[in-house]
Coordinates of C-alpha atoms in Angstrom, one line a residue:
Chain A
M145 CA -61.6 -39.8 132.4
A146 CA -63.5 -37.0 130.7
K147 CA -65.8 -37.4 127.9
N148 CA -64.2 -36.0 124.7
T149 CA -65.1 -36.6 121.3
D150 CA -62.1 -35.4 119.9
L151 CA -59.8 -38.1 119.3
H152 CA -56.6 -36.1 118.5
E153 CA -55.8 -34.1 121.7
T154 CA -54.5 -30.2 121.4
R155 CA -54.0 -29.6 125.5
Q156 CA -51.3 -31.5 126.0
T157 CA -48.9 -30.2 123.3
V158 CA -45.3 -30.6 124.2
T159 CA -42.5 -28.5 122.4
Y160 CA -39.1 -30.6 121.4
T161 CA -36.0 -28.9 122.3
G162 CA -32.7 -29.9 120.7
V163 CA -32.0 -31.7 117.9
A164 CA -35.4 -33.5 118.4
G165 CA -37.4 -30.2 118.1
W166 CA -35.4 -29.3 114.5
I167 CA -36.4 -31.7 113.1
D168 CA -39.5 -31.9 114.4
R169 CA -40.2 -28.1 113.2
R170 CA -39.2 -29.4 110.0
L171 CA -41.3 -32.6 109.8
P172 CA -43.3 -33.2 112.5
V173 CA -42.9 -36.9 113.1
L174 CA -43.1 -36.5 117.2
T175 CA -46.0 -34.4 117.4
G176 CA -47.7 -36.9 115.0
F177 CA -46.6 -39.8 116.8
R178 CA -47.6 -38.2 119.9
A179 CA -51.1 -37.4 118.7
E180 CA -52.0 -40.5 117.3
Y181 CA -50.0 -43.0 119.8
I182 CA -49.8 -41.3 123.2
T183 CA -52.8 -39.2 123.7
Y184 CA -54.7 -40.4 121.3
R185 CA -58.6 -41.0 122.9
M186 CA -59.5 -44.8 122.6
P187 CA -63.1 -45.9 123.8
A188 CA -62.4 -47.2 127.2
N189 CA -64.2 -50.2 126.8
L190 CA -62.4 -52.2 124.2
N191 CA -62.4 -55.7 124.7
W192 CA -59.7 -58.7 123.6
L193 CA -61.3 -58.4 120.3
W194 CA -59.5 -55.3 119.7
N195 CA -56.0 -56.6 120.2
F196 CA -55.7 -58.3 116.7
G197 CA -55.1 -55.0 114.8
A198 CA -51.6 -55.0 116.9
I199 CA -51.1 -58.3 116.4
L200 CA -51.2 -58.4 112.6
T201 CA -49.3 -55.5 112.5
V202 CA -46.3 -57.2 114.4
V203 CA -46.9 -60.6 112.4
L204 CA -46.5 -58.6 109.0
M205 CA -43.2 -57.1 110.5
V206 CA -42.0 -60.7 111.7
M207 CA -43.4 -62.3 108.1
L208 CA -41.4 -59.0 106.1
A209 CA -38.3 -60.1 108.2
T210 CA -38.0 -63.4 107.9
G211 CA -39.5 -63.7 104.4
L212 CA -36.5 -61.1 103.5
F213 CA -33.8 -63.2 105.0
L214 CA -35.4 -66.5 103.8
A215 CA -35.1 -64.7 99.8
I216 CA -31.5 -64.2 100.5
H217 CA -31.1 -67.8 100.2
Y218 CA -34.0 -68.8 97.7
T219 CA -33.5 -69.8 94.3
P220 CA -36.4 -68.5 92.3
S221 CA -36.1 -71.8 89.4
A222 CA -38.0 -75.3 89.2
A223 CA -34.4 -76.6 89.0
D224 CA -33.3 -75.3 92.4
A225 CA -36.0 -74.1 93.8
F226 CA -36.9 -77.6 96.0
A227 CA -33.0 -78.2 96.7
S228 CA -32.9 -74.3 97.8
V229 CA -35.6 -74.5 100.4
E230 CA -34.0 -78.2 101.8
A231 CA -30.7 -76.1 102.2
I232 CA -32.3 -73.5 104.0
D233 CA -34.0 -76.2 106.3
R234 CA -30.7 -77.9 106.9
Q235 CA -27.7 -76.1 105.8
V236 CA -28.5 -72.4 106.2
P237 CA -27.2 -71.4 110.2
S238 CA -30.8 -70.9 111.9
G239 CA -32.4 -71.1 108.5
W240 CA -34.6 -73.8 109.8
L241 CA -35.9 -71.1 112.4
L242 CA -36.4 -68.3 110.0
R243 CA -38.4 -70.7 108.0
S244 CA -40.6 -72.3 110.7
I245 CA -41.9 -68.9 111.9
H246 CA -42.4 -68.0 108.2
M247 CA -44.6 -70.9 107.9
T248 CA -46.4 -70.6 111.4
G249 CA -46.3 -66.6 110.6
A250 CA -48.6 -67.2 107.6
S251 CA -51.1 -69.6 109.2
L252 CA -51.3 -67.4 112.4
F253 CA -51.9 -64.3 110.2
M254 CA -54.3 -65.7 108.5
A255 CA -56.1 -67.0 111.9
A256 CA -55.6 -63.4 113.5
L257 CA -57.1 -61.8 110.0
Y258 CA -60.3 -63.8 110.3
I259 CA -60.5 -62.9 114.3
H260 CA -60.1 -59.2 112.8
L261 CA -62.8 -59.9 110.3
F262 CA -65.6 -61.4 112.9
R263 CA -65.0 -58.5 115.1
G264 CA -65.4 -55.9 112.6
L265 CA -69.0 -58.0 111.5
Y266 CA -69.9 -58.5 114.5
Y267 CA -69.4 -55.0 116.3
G268 CA -70.5 -53.2 112.9
S269 CA -67.0 -52.0 112.0
Y270 CA -68.3 -51.6 108.7
K271 CA -71.1 -48.7 109.5
Q272 CA -70.6 -45.2 108.2
P273 CA -68.4 -43.5 108.7
R274 CA -65.9 -46.7 108.7
E275 CA -66.8 -47.9 105.3
L276 CA -63.3 -47.0 103.7
L277 CA -61.8 -48.6 106.8
W278 CA -63.9 -51.7 106.3
I279 CA -63.0 -51.6 102.1
T280 CA -58.9 -51.0 103.0
G281 CA -59.1 -53.9 105.2
L282 CA -61.0 -56.2 103.1
V283 CA -58.5 -55.2 100.0
L284 CA -55.9 -56.4 102.2
L285 CA -57.7 -59.9 102.7
C286 CA -57.4 -60.1 99.1
M287 CA -53.9 -59.1 99.2
V288 CA -53.1 -61.3 101.8
M289 CA -54.7 -64.2 100.4
L290 CA -52.7 -63.4 97.2
T291 CA -49.7 -63.3 99.0
A292 CA -50.5 -66.5 100.7
F293 CA -51.0 -68.7 97.7
A294 CA -48.1 -67.5 95.3
G295 CA -46.0 -68.3 98.9
Y296 CA -47.0 -71.7 99.2
V297 CA -46.1 -72.6 95.7
L298 CA -42.5 -71.4 96.1
P299 CA -41.0 -74.3 98.0
W300 CA -42.0 -76.2 94.7
G301 CA -42.9 -79.6 96.4
Q302 CA -46.0 -81.5 95.0
M303 CA -48.8 -79.4 97.2
S304 CA -46.8 -76.1 95.7
Y305 CA -47.0 -77.5 91.9
W306 CA -50.6 -78.9 91.5
G307 CA -51.9 -76.0 94.0
A308 CA -50.9 -73.7 91.3
D309 CA -51.9 -76.1 88.8
V310 CA -55.5 -76.3 90.4
V311 CA -55.6 -72.4 90.7
G312 CA -54.2 -71.9 86.9
K313 CA -57.3 -74.9 85.8
A314 CA -59.6 -72.9 88.0
V315 CA -59.1 -69.4 86.2
G316 CA -59.5 -71.3 83.0
A317 CA -62.9 -71.7 83.8
V318 CA -63.8 -67.8 83.4
P319 CA -65.8 -68.4 80.2
G320 CA -64.2 -66.9 76.9
I321 CA -60.8 -65.9 77.5
G322 CA -60.1 -68.1 80.2
G323 CA -58.2 -70.7 78.4
W324 CA -55.9 -67.7 76.9
L325 CA -55.8 -66.2 80.6
E326 CA -54.6 -69.0 82.2
H327 CA -52.0 -69.9 79.4
F328 CA -51.1 -66.3 80.0
L329 CA -50.5 -66.1 83.6
Q330 CA -48.9 -69.4 83.8
G331 CA -46.4 -68.2 81.3
G332 CA -47.0 -71.8 79.6
D333 CA -48.9 -74.8 79.0
A334 CA -48.2 -75.8 82.7
P335 CA -46.8 -74.2 85.7
G336 CA -42.9 -74.4 85.4
D337 CA -39.8 -72.1 85.8
V338 CA -41.8 -68.7 84.1
S339 CA -44.9 -69.3 86.7
L340 CA -42.3 -70.1 89.3
H341 CA -40.2 -66.5 88.7
R342 CA -43.2 -64.7 88.3
L343 CA -45.3 -66.1 91.8
F344 CA -41.8 -64.9 93.6
I345 CA -41.8 -61.7 92.1
L346 CA -45.3 -61.3 93.0
H347 CA -44.9 -62.8 96.9
F348 CA -42.1 -60.2 97.4
F349 CA -43.9 -57.3 95.9
M350 CA -47.1 -57.9 97.6
A351 CA -45.5 -58.2 101.0
F352 CA -44.4 -54.6 100.7
A353 CA -47.2 -53.4 99.2
V354 CA -49.5 -55.2 101.9
L355 CA -47.4 -52.9 104.1
G356 CA -48.4 -49.7 102.3
V357 CA -52.1 -50.6 102.3
V358 CA -51.6 -51.2 105.8
V359 CA -50.4 -47.7 106.5
V360 CA -53.4 -46.3 104.7
H361 CA -55.9 -48.8 107.0
V362 CA -54.2 -47.3 110.1
A363 CA -54.3 -43.5 108.7
V364 CA -58.2 -44.1 107.8
L365 CA -58.7 -45.9 110.9
H366 CA -57.4 -42.7 112.7
V367 CA -59.5 -40.5 111.3
A368 CA -63.0 -42.1 112.6
G369 CA -61.4 -43.7 115.7
S370 CA -62.3 -46.9 116.9
G371 CA -65.0 -48.6 117.2
N372 CA -66.5 -50.3 120.4
P373 CA -68.5 -53.5 121.6
K374 CA -71.2 -51.4 122.3
G375 CA -71.3 -49.4 119.3
I376 CA -72.6 -46.4 120.6
E377 CA -70.8 -43.4 119.5
P378 CA -68.9 -41.3 120.6
P379 CA -68.3 -44.1 123.6
A380 CA -69.0 -42.7 127.0
A381 CA -65.7 -42.6 128.1
T382 CA -62.2 -42.2 126.6
V383 CA -58.6 -42.8 127.8
P384 CA -55.2 -41.9 126.1
F385 CA -53.8 -44.7 124.2
H386 CA -50.5 -44.6 126.2
P387 CA -50.4 -46.4 128.7
Y388 CA -54.1 -47.7 128.7
Y389 CA -53.8 -49.5 125.0
S390 CA -50.3 -49.7 124.6
A391 CA -50.1 -52.0 127.7
K392 CA -53.2 -53.8 126.7
D393 CA -51.7 -54.1 123.2
A394 CA -48.6 -55.6 124.5
A395 CA -50.1 -58.1 126.9
G396 CA -52.0 -59.4 123.9
L397 CA -48.8 -59.6 121.8
V398 CA -47.0 -61.4 124.8
L399 CA -49.9 -64.2 124.9
F400 CA -50.2 -64.4 120.9
I401 CA -46.3 -64.5 120.9
T402 CA -46.4 -67.8 123.5
V403 CA -48.5 -69.4 120.9
F404 CA -46.5 -68.6 118.2
A405 CA -43.5 -69.5 119.5
V406 CA -44.8 -73.0 120.8
L407 CA -46.2 -73.8 117.4
V408 CA -42.7 -73.0 115.8
F409 CA -40.5 -74.8 118.2
F410 CA -42.8 -77.7 119.3
F411 CA -45.7 -78.4 116.7
P412 CA -44.3 -77.2 113.4
A413 CA -45.7 -80.4 111.8
I414 CA -49.2 -78.7 112.3
V415 CA -48.6 -76.4 109.4
A416 CA -46.4 -78.5 107.3
E417 CA -47.7 -80.7 104.8
P418 CA -45.7 -83.7 104.3
E419 CA -46.7 -83.8 100.7
N420 CA -44.8 -80.9 100.1
Y421 CA -41.3 -82.5 101.2
R422 CA -41.8 -84.0 98.0
P423 CA -40.3 -82.0 94.7
A424 CA -42.8 -81.1 92.2
N425 CA -43.8 -83.6 90.1
P426 CA -45.9 -82.7 86.7
M427 CA -46.4 -86.2 86.2
H428 CA -48.0 -87.6 89.6
T429 CA -50.9 -85.9 91.2
P430 CA -50.7 -86.6 95.3
A431 CA -53.5 -88.8 96.9
D432 CA -55.6 -86.2 98.8
I433 CA -54.7 -82.5 97.5
E434 CA -56.3 -79.8 99.7
P435 CA -55.3 -76.1 99.9
E436 CA -54.0 -74.4 103.0
W437 CA -56.7 -74.8 106.0
Y438 CA -57.3 -70.8 105.5
F439 CA -58.7 -71.4 102.0
L440 CA -60.6 -74.5 102.9
P441 CA -63.9 -72.3 103.3
F442 CA -63.5 -71.1 99.4
Y443 CA -62.4 -74.7 98.4
G444 CA -65.6 -76.3 100.0
I445 CA -67.9 -73.6 98.0
L446 CA -66.1 -74.3 94.8
Q447 CA -66.5 -77.6 95.8
S448 CA -70.2 -77.6 96.4
V449 CA -71.1 -76.1 93.2
P450 CA -72.1 -78.3 90.2
S451 CA -70.5 -76.3 87.6
K452 CA -67.1 -75.0 87.1
F453 CA -67.0 -71.5 86.7
G454 CA -70.2 -71.2 88.9
G455 CA -68.2 -72.4 91.6
L456 CA -65.8 -70.2 90.8
V457 CA -68.4 -67.1 90.9
V458 CA -69.7 -68.4 94.1
S459 CA -66.2 -68.7 95.7
V460 CA -65.0 -65.7 95.2
G461 CA -68.6 -63.9 95.7
A462 CA -68.1 -64.9 99.3
I463 CA -65.4 -62.3 99.9
G464 CA -67.0 -60.0 97.2
L465 CA -70.4 -59.9 99.4
L466 CA -68.1 -58.4 102.5
F467 CA -67.5 -55.2 100.3
L468 CA -70.8 -54.7 100.2
A469 CA -71.9 -54.8 103.7
P470 CA -72.1 -51.4 104.8
W471 CA -74.8 -51.0 102.2
L472 CA -76.4 -54.4 102.9
D473 CA -76.8 -53.5 106.6
T474 CA -77.5 -49.8 107.2
S475 CA -79.3 -50.3 110.6
P476 CA -78.4 -47.7 112.9
V477 CA -77.3 -49.9 115.7
R478 CA -73.9 -51.1 115.4
S479 CA -73.2 -53.8 117.6
A480 CA -74.7 -57.1 117.3
R481 CA -75.1 -56.9 121.1
Y482 CA -78.0 -55.2 120.7
R483 CA -79.3 -57.0 117.4
P484 CA -80.9 -60.2 118.0
V485 CA -81.5 -61.3 114.3
Y486 CA -78.5 -60.2 112.9
R487 CA -76.6 -61.8 116.1
L488 CA -78.2 -65.0 115.2
G489 CA -77.4 -64.3 111.4
I490 CA -73.8 -63.9 112.5
V491 CA -73.5 -67.2 114.5
G492 CA -74.9 -69.2 111.5
L493 CA -72.1 -66.9 109.3
V494 CA -69.5 -68.6 111.7
V495 CA -71.0 -72.4 111.6
A496 CA -71.4 -72.1 108.1
F497 CA -67.7 -71.1 107.6
V498 CA -66.3 -73.4 109.9
T499 CA -68.6 -76.1 108.5
L500 CA -67.6 -75.2 104.8
G501 CA -64.0 -75.5 105.9
L502 CA -64.7 -79.2 106.9
V503 CA -66.4 -79.7 103.4
G504 CA -63.3 -78.8 102.0
R505 CA -61.2 -81.3 103.6
H506 CA -63.4 -84.2 101.5
H507 CA -64.5 -84.6 98.0
A508 CA -67.9 -83.4 97.0
E509 CA -69.8 -86.3 97.0
G510 CA -72.5 -87.5 99.2
I511 CA -73.5 -85.8 102.3
W512 CA -70.7 -83.3 102.0
M513 CA -72.2 -82.1 99.1
I514 CA -75.4 -81.7 100.3
V515 CA -74.1 -80.1 103.7
G516 CA -71.7 -77.8 101.6
R517 CA -74.6 -76.4 99.5
I518 CA -76.5 -76.0 103.1
A519 CA -73.5 -73.8 104.4
T520 CA -73.0 -72.0 101.6
L521 CA -76.5 -70.4 101.6
V522 CA -76.5 -69.9 105.0
Y523 CA -73.1 -68.1 104.5
Y524 CA -74.6 -66.2 101.6
G525 CA -78.2 -65.5 103.4
H526 CA -76.5 -63.6 106.1
F527 CA -75.4 -61.1 103.6
L528 CA -78.1 -61.1 101.2
L529 CA -81.3 -61.6 103.6
V530 CA -80.6 -61.0 107.3
M531 CA -78.5 -57.8 106.7
P532 CA -81.1 -56.2 104.6
W533 CA -84.3 -57.7 106.6
S534 CA -82.6 -57.0 110.4
T535 CA -81.8 -53.5 108.9
R536 CA -85.6 -52.8 108.8
R537 CA -86.5 -54.4 112.0
E538 CA -83.3 -53.5 114.4
R539 CA -83.3 -50.0 114.3
T540 CA -83.3 -48.8 117.8
L541 CA -81.1 -49.6 121.3
P542 CA -82.8 -52.0 123.8
A543 CA -84.6 -50.1 126.8
G544 CA -82.0 -49.1 129.6
V545 CA -79.3 -48.8 127.0
E546 CA -78.2 -45.2 126.9
G547 CA -76.9 -43.3 124.2
T548 CA -77.8 -42.6 120.6
P549 CA -77.2 -45.9 118.0
Chain B
M168 CA -46.3 -39.7 149.2
D169 CA -43.9 -37.0 148.2
S170 CA -43.2 -38.1 144.7
Q171 CA -39.6 -36.5 144.8
A172 CA -38.2 -38.5 147.5
A173 CA -39.1 -41.5 146.0
P174 CA -36.3 -42.7 144.2
L175 CA -37.7 -44.8 141.7
P176 CA -41.6 -44.1 141.3
R177 CA -43.5 -47.2 140.4
R178 CA -44.3 -46.4 137.0
D179 CA -40.9 -45.4 136.3
F180 CA -39.8 -49.1 137.8
L181 CA -42.5 -50.4 135.3
T182 CA -41.6 -48.5 132.2
L183 CA -38.0 -49.7 132.5
A184 CA -38.4 -52.9 133.8
T185 CA -40.9 -53.7 130.3
T186 CA -38.2 -51.6 127.8
A187 CA -35.4 -53.9 129.0
T188 CA -37.6 -57.2 128.7
A189 CA -38.6 -56.0 125.2
A190 CA -35.1 -55.0 124.5
V191 CA -33.5 -58.4 124.9
G192 CA -36.8 -60.0 123.4
V193 CA -36.0 -58.1 120.0
G194 CA -32.2 -58.7 121.1
A195 CA -32.5 -62.5 121.2
F196 CA -35.3 -62.6 118.2
A197 CA -32.8 -60.8 116.2
W198 CA -30.3 -63.7 116.4
P199 CA -31.5 -66.2 114.2
F200 CA -31.4 -63.3 111.7
L201 CA -27.8 -62.6 111.5
D202 CA -27.1 -66.4 112.2
S203 CA -28.5 -67.0 109.0
L204 CA -26.1 -64.4 107.0
R205 CA -23.1 -66.6 108.6
P206 CA -21.1 -68.3 105.8
A207 CA -21.8 -72.2 106.1
G208 CA -20.5 -75.2 104.4
T209 CA -16.8 -73.5 103.9
D210 CA -15.4 -76.4 104.8
V211 CA -15.7 -78.6 102.2
G212 CA -14.3 -75.8 100.2
R213 CA -11.4 -76.0 101.9
L214 CA -10.3 -79.7 102.2
P215 CA -7.0 -80.7 100.8
I216 CA -6.9 -80.9 96.8
D217 CA -4.9 -84.0 95.3
V218 CA -3.0 -82.8 91.9
D219 CA -1.6 -85.4 89.4
V220 CA 1.7 -83.7 88.3
S221 CA 3.2 -86.5 86.8
A222 CA 2.2 -85.5 83.0
M223 CA 3.6 -82.0 83.4
K224 CA 6.3 -80.5 81.3
P225 CA 9.0 -78.3 82.4
G226 CA 7.8 -74.9 82.4
Q227 CA 4.3 -75.9 82.3
Q228 CA 1.5 -74.1 85.0
I229 CA -1.8 -75.6 85.6
A230 CA -4.1 -73.8 87.8
I231 CA -6.6 -75.8 90.7
V232 CA -9.3 -74.2 93.2
W233 CA -8.7 -74.2 96.5
R234 CA -10.6 -72.3 99.4
G235 CA -12.1 -69.9 96.3
N236 CA -8.6 -68.8 95.1
P237 CA -6.6 -69.8 92.0
V238 CA -3.6 -71.9 92.8
F239 CA -0.9 -72.1 90.5
I240 CA 1.4 -75.0 90.1
T241 CA 4.7 -74.8 88.0
R242 CA 6.9 -77.8 86.8
R243 CA 10.3 -75.3 86.8
T244 CA 13.0 -75.9 84.4
P245 CA 16.8 -76.1 85.3
A246 CA 16.7 -72.3 83.7
A247 CA 14.2 -70.9 85.7
L248 CA 15.8 -72.4 89.1
A249 CA 19.3 -70.7 87.8
A250 CA 17.2 -67.4 87.2
L251 CA 15.7 -67.3 90.6
K252 CA 19.3 -67.9 92.2
Q253 CA 21.1 -65.0 90.1
P254 CA 22.7 -62.4 92.9
A255 CA 21.6 -59.4 90.9
L256 CA 17.8 -60.5 91.1
A257 CA 17.8 -60.5 95.2
P258 CA 18.0 -56.3 95.3
R259 CA 15.1 -56.1 92.8
L260 CA 12.8 -57.9 95.2
R261 CA 11.0 -56.8 98.2
D262 CA 11.5 -59.7 100.2
A263 CA 14.2 -61.7 98.6
A264 CA 14.4 -63.7 101.8
S265 CA 10.8 -64.2 102.5
S266 CA 11.0 -62.8 105.6
A267 CA 7.2 -61.9 105.6
H268 CA 4.7 -64.6 106.8
Q269 CA 3.6 -65.3 103.6
Q270 CA 4.4 -69.2 103.2
P271 CA 5.0 -72.2 105.5
P272 CA 8.0 -72.5 107.1
Y273 CA 9.6 -75.1 104.8
A274 CA 9.1 -72.5 101.8
A275 CA 10.8 -69.7 102.9
N276 CA 13.4 -70.6 101.0
W277 CA 15.1 -69.5 97.7
H278 CA 12.6 -71.5 95.6
R279 CA 9.5 -70.7 97.9
S280 CA 8.3 -74.6 97.9
L281 CA 8.9 -78.0 99.2
S282 CA 10.9 -78.8 96.8
P283 CA 12.6 -76.6 94.1
E284 CA 10.9 -78.1 91.1
Y285 CA 7.6 -77.6 91.8
G286 CA 6.2 -74.2 92.6
V287 CA 2.7 -73.6 94.1
V288 CA 2.0 -70.2 94.9
V289 CA -2.0 -68.8 95.4
G290 CA -2.3 -66.6 92.1
V291 CA -4.0 -63.5 93.9
C292 CA -2.1 -60.5 93.5
T293 CA -1.6 -58.7 96.9
H294 CA -1.9 -55.4 95.8
L295 CA -6.0 -55.7 94.9
G296 CA -6.6 -59.4 94.5
C297 CA -6.5 -59.7 90.4
V298 CA -4.9 -63.2 88.8
P299 CA -1.2 -61.8 87.5
G300 CA -0.6 -63.6 84.2
Y301 CA 2.0 -66.5 83.7
M302 CA 5.3 -65.1 81.9
P303 CA 7.7 -67.9 82.1
D304 CA 10.0 -66.9 79.5
A305 CA 13.3 -64.4 80.3
S306 CA 13.3 -61.3 78.0
A307 CA 15.2 -58.3 78.0
S308 CA 12.3 -55.9 77.8
I309 CA 9.0 -57.3 78.2
P310 CA 7.6 -56.4 80.4
I311 CA 10.0 -54.8 82.1
E312 CA 13.9 -54.7 81.6
N313 CA 15.6 -57.5 82.0
W314 CA 12.7 -60.1 83.5
P315 CA 13.8 -63.1 84.6
G316 CA 10.4 -64.8 84.0
G317 CA 7.4 -64.7 86.8
Y318 CA 4.4 -63.1 86.8
A319 CA 2.8 -59.8 85.6
C320 CA -0.5 -58.7 87.2
P321 CA -2.5 -57.2 84.6
C322 CA -4.9 -54.5 87.2
H323 CA -1.8 -52.3 87.8
G324 CA 1.5 -53.7 87.1
S325 CA 2.6 -55.5 90.0
K326 CA 5.4 -57.9 88.8
F327 CA 6.5 -61.3 90.8
D328 CA 9.5 -63.6 89.9
L329 CA 9.0 -67.4 89.3
A330 CA 8.6 -68.2 93.1
G331 CA 6.4 -65.3 93.6
R332 CA 8.4 -62.8 95.0
V333 CA 7.4 -59.2 94.3
F334 CA 9.6 -56.7 92.7
K335 CA 10.4 -53.0 93.9
G336 CA 8.7 -50.4 92.2
A337 CA 5.4 -51.9 91.9
P338 CA 2.4 -51.6 94.0
A339 CA 1.9 -54.6 95.7
P340 CA 3.8 -55.2 98.8
Y341 CA 3.9 -58.9 99.6
N342 CA 5.2 -62.0 98.3
L343 CA 2.4 -64.3 96.8
P344 CA 1.0 -66.6 99.5
V345 CA 2.5 -70.4 99.7
P346 CA -0.3 -72.5 100.4
P347 CA 0.7 -75.5 102.9
H348 CA 1.6 -78.8 100.4
H349 CA 3.2 -81.4 99.9
M350 CA 4.2 -84.4 97.7
M351 CA 1.4 -87.4 98.6
A352 CA 3.4 -90.2 96.5
P353 CA 5.7 -89.5 93.1
G354 CA 3.7 -87.5 91.1
T355 CA 0.8 -86.6 93.2
L356 CA 1.2 -83.0 95.0
R357 CA -1.7 -82.4 97.6
V358 CA -2.6 -78.8 98.1
G359 CA -4.0 -77.7 101.4
E360 CA -2.1 -80.1 103.8
N361 CA 1.3 -79.5 105.5
P362 CA 4.0 -82.3 105.3
P363 CA 3.9 -84.8 108.5
G364 CA 5.2 -83.0 111.5
E365 CA 4.4 -79.4 109.8
T366 CA 1.8 -76.8 111.6
F367 CA 1.9 -74.1 109.3
D368 CA -2.1 -72.5 109.3
F369 CA -2.7 -70.8 105.9
G370 CA -5.1 -68.1 108.2
D371 CA -2.0 -67.2 110.0
I372 CA -0.4 -65.4 106.9
V373 CA -0.1 -61.9 106.4
Q374 CA -2.5 -61.5 103.7
I375 CA -3.8 -63.4 100.5

């Protein structure tokens, strides 16, 4: 394991022969694949949190495949959407399985995305020279959230309809153009046939757009290379991607797929909302309407702010702040391991995020209103106070840790 | 240890086993996807259909849909039945005796149906699947010389007589298929079901 700063090894060049060689000389896909996924140098000290990139890639493929086959049976019209989804569950051979995989996959995709994001925040993956990697990742987060919202509307059940309605009203809260924008995006006075058509196309299109941005994300990653838990670069030791990380990614995938399968086959109700198995009814709002769990923290912020537009700004701002992380935190020390103050801020951030999720499940009144406001302040505090302040304090590695920060 | 002497090095074995397991997994995972493309619910479309033929006038044709295809039911006139029996007609037909398996055994006769009065044929040309037009009236020249009455396909000019037997000199190779049928009660024709005791399976015919 020689110390090697060059990620793309050139010593072990392989010359391909025959058909492979003919293609490779004209379009070096084999040489490229070898350089990026076989001999590619990886830090030797990555922990399990670095598994989630590969997991997300595979879940995306599963979502694309199941989504494509579900779209074959789905009818995007207000009159027929609900019945076509019921038919997928009850009549299409294996349709129940494809839909269960797609629904569970959506939840696990967001779960893995949040872990991946946490990994980035904790180990300073957003820092120079990986700012663009961080930003493409956040763009993906926004795109996936939009895709998830659009997908949730498609079954046109009660939660679908009222989810679309609430989001429409939130857009309507934008001062000045809000009312017009809501009417324009919705394609009418209330969510209906036109909205459903648009959201179906949006969902379908975004799925492939996400794939495209993932390619960019991975390409950017392979320029700077993976960070590592110590945050010391270049890392003390590197190993080739194959077999070390191909095997580790595969092992992580097996564990992840096991959890996935257990959810799909034994606990499908965890991700399904019973109320959404009633057809959309614009005349009756369900008693307890709340978004999917992965939107709850942002819904919690929305509820905690005592202003319709203010809530929207603070809620969207919570994601917007993430984009500023590389410039709010410019400490040369990457890893939270060697940054006690920053680490405390991260703990507060995670606690606030989970708390806001709980707040999102309750009506904004009494104690939940107060808890929600405190958690919102803690969330914002990590970015606007802890990041700049700890940048000035935490600039060196502790004694005994070798390497340049 | 001499690596060349070992029949299968440990690393190769692990790679092979992992690849094989992954291949089996991907194969199993592909099953629900392919399964979802399997046509479902066609049983309903294949149920027998009862048709009220009591009000049909001689010479009239009605069309129903069975198994997704048009089925023509005709009430033949005595003149039409006489035309089917003309000795001069048989040499002009490809399969006048209905020897190709395009009908139930009980319809392998000169009128290609259970009773001569009612004709029952699948209205899909055996050439390329267009729906032939009903031209029941005999004519000296239209659509062909010495036309006894029958069906003419608009696509490539195939011709069939009133029993669905195909004429020579046109592209269609086989007679029009005859579906299983029988009279449930006087005036009620059931299409898609054999008379009691018959075991004809429509799936066994040469082609639609």
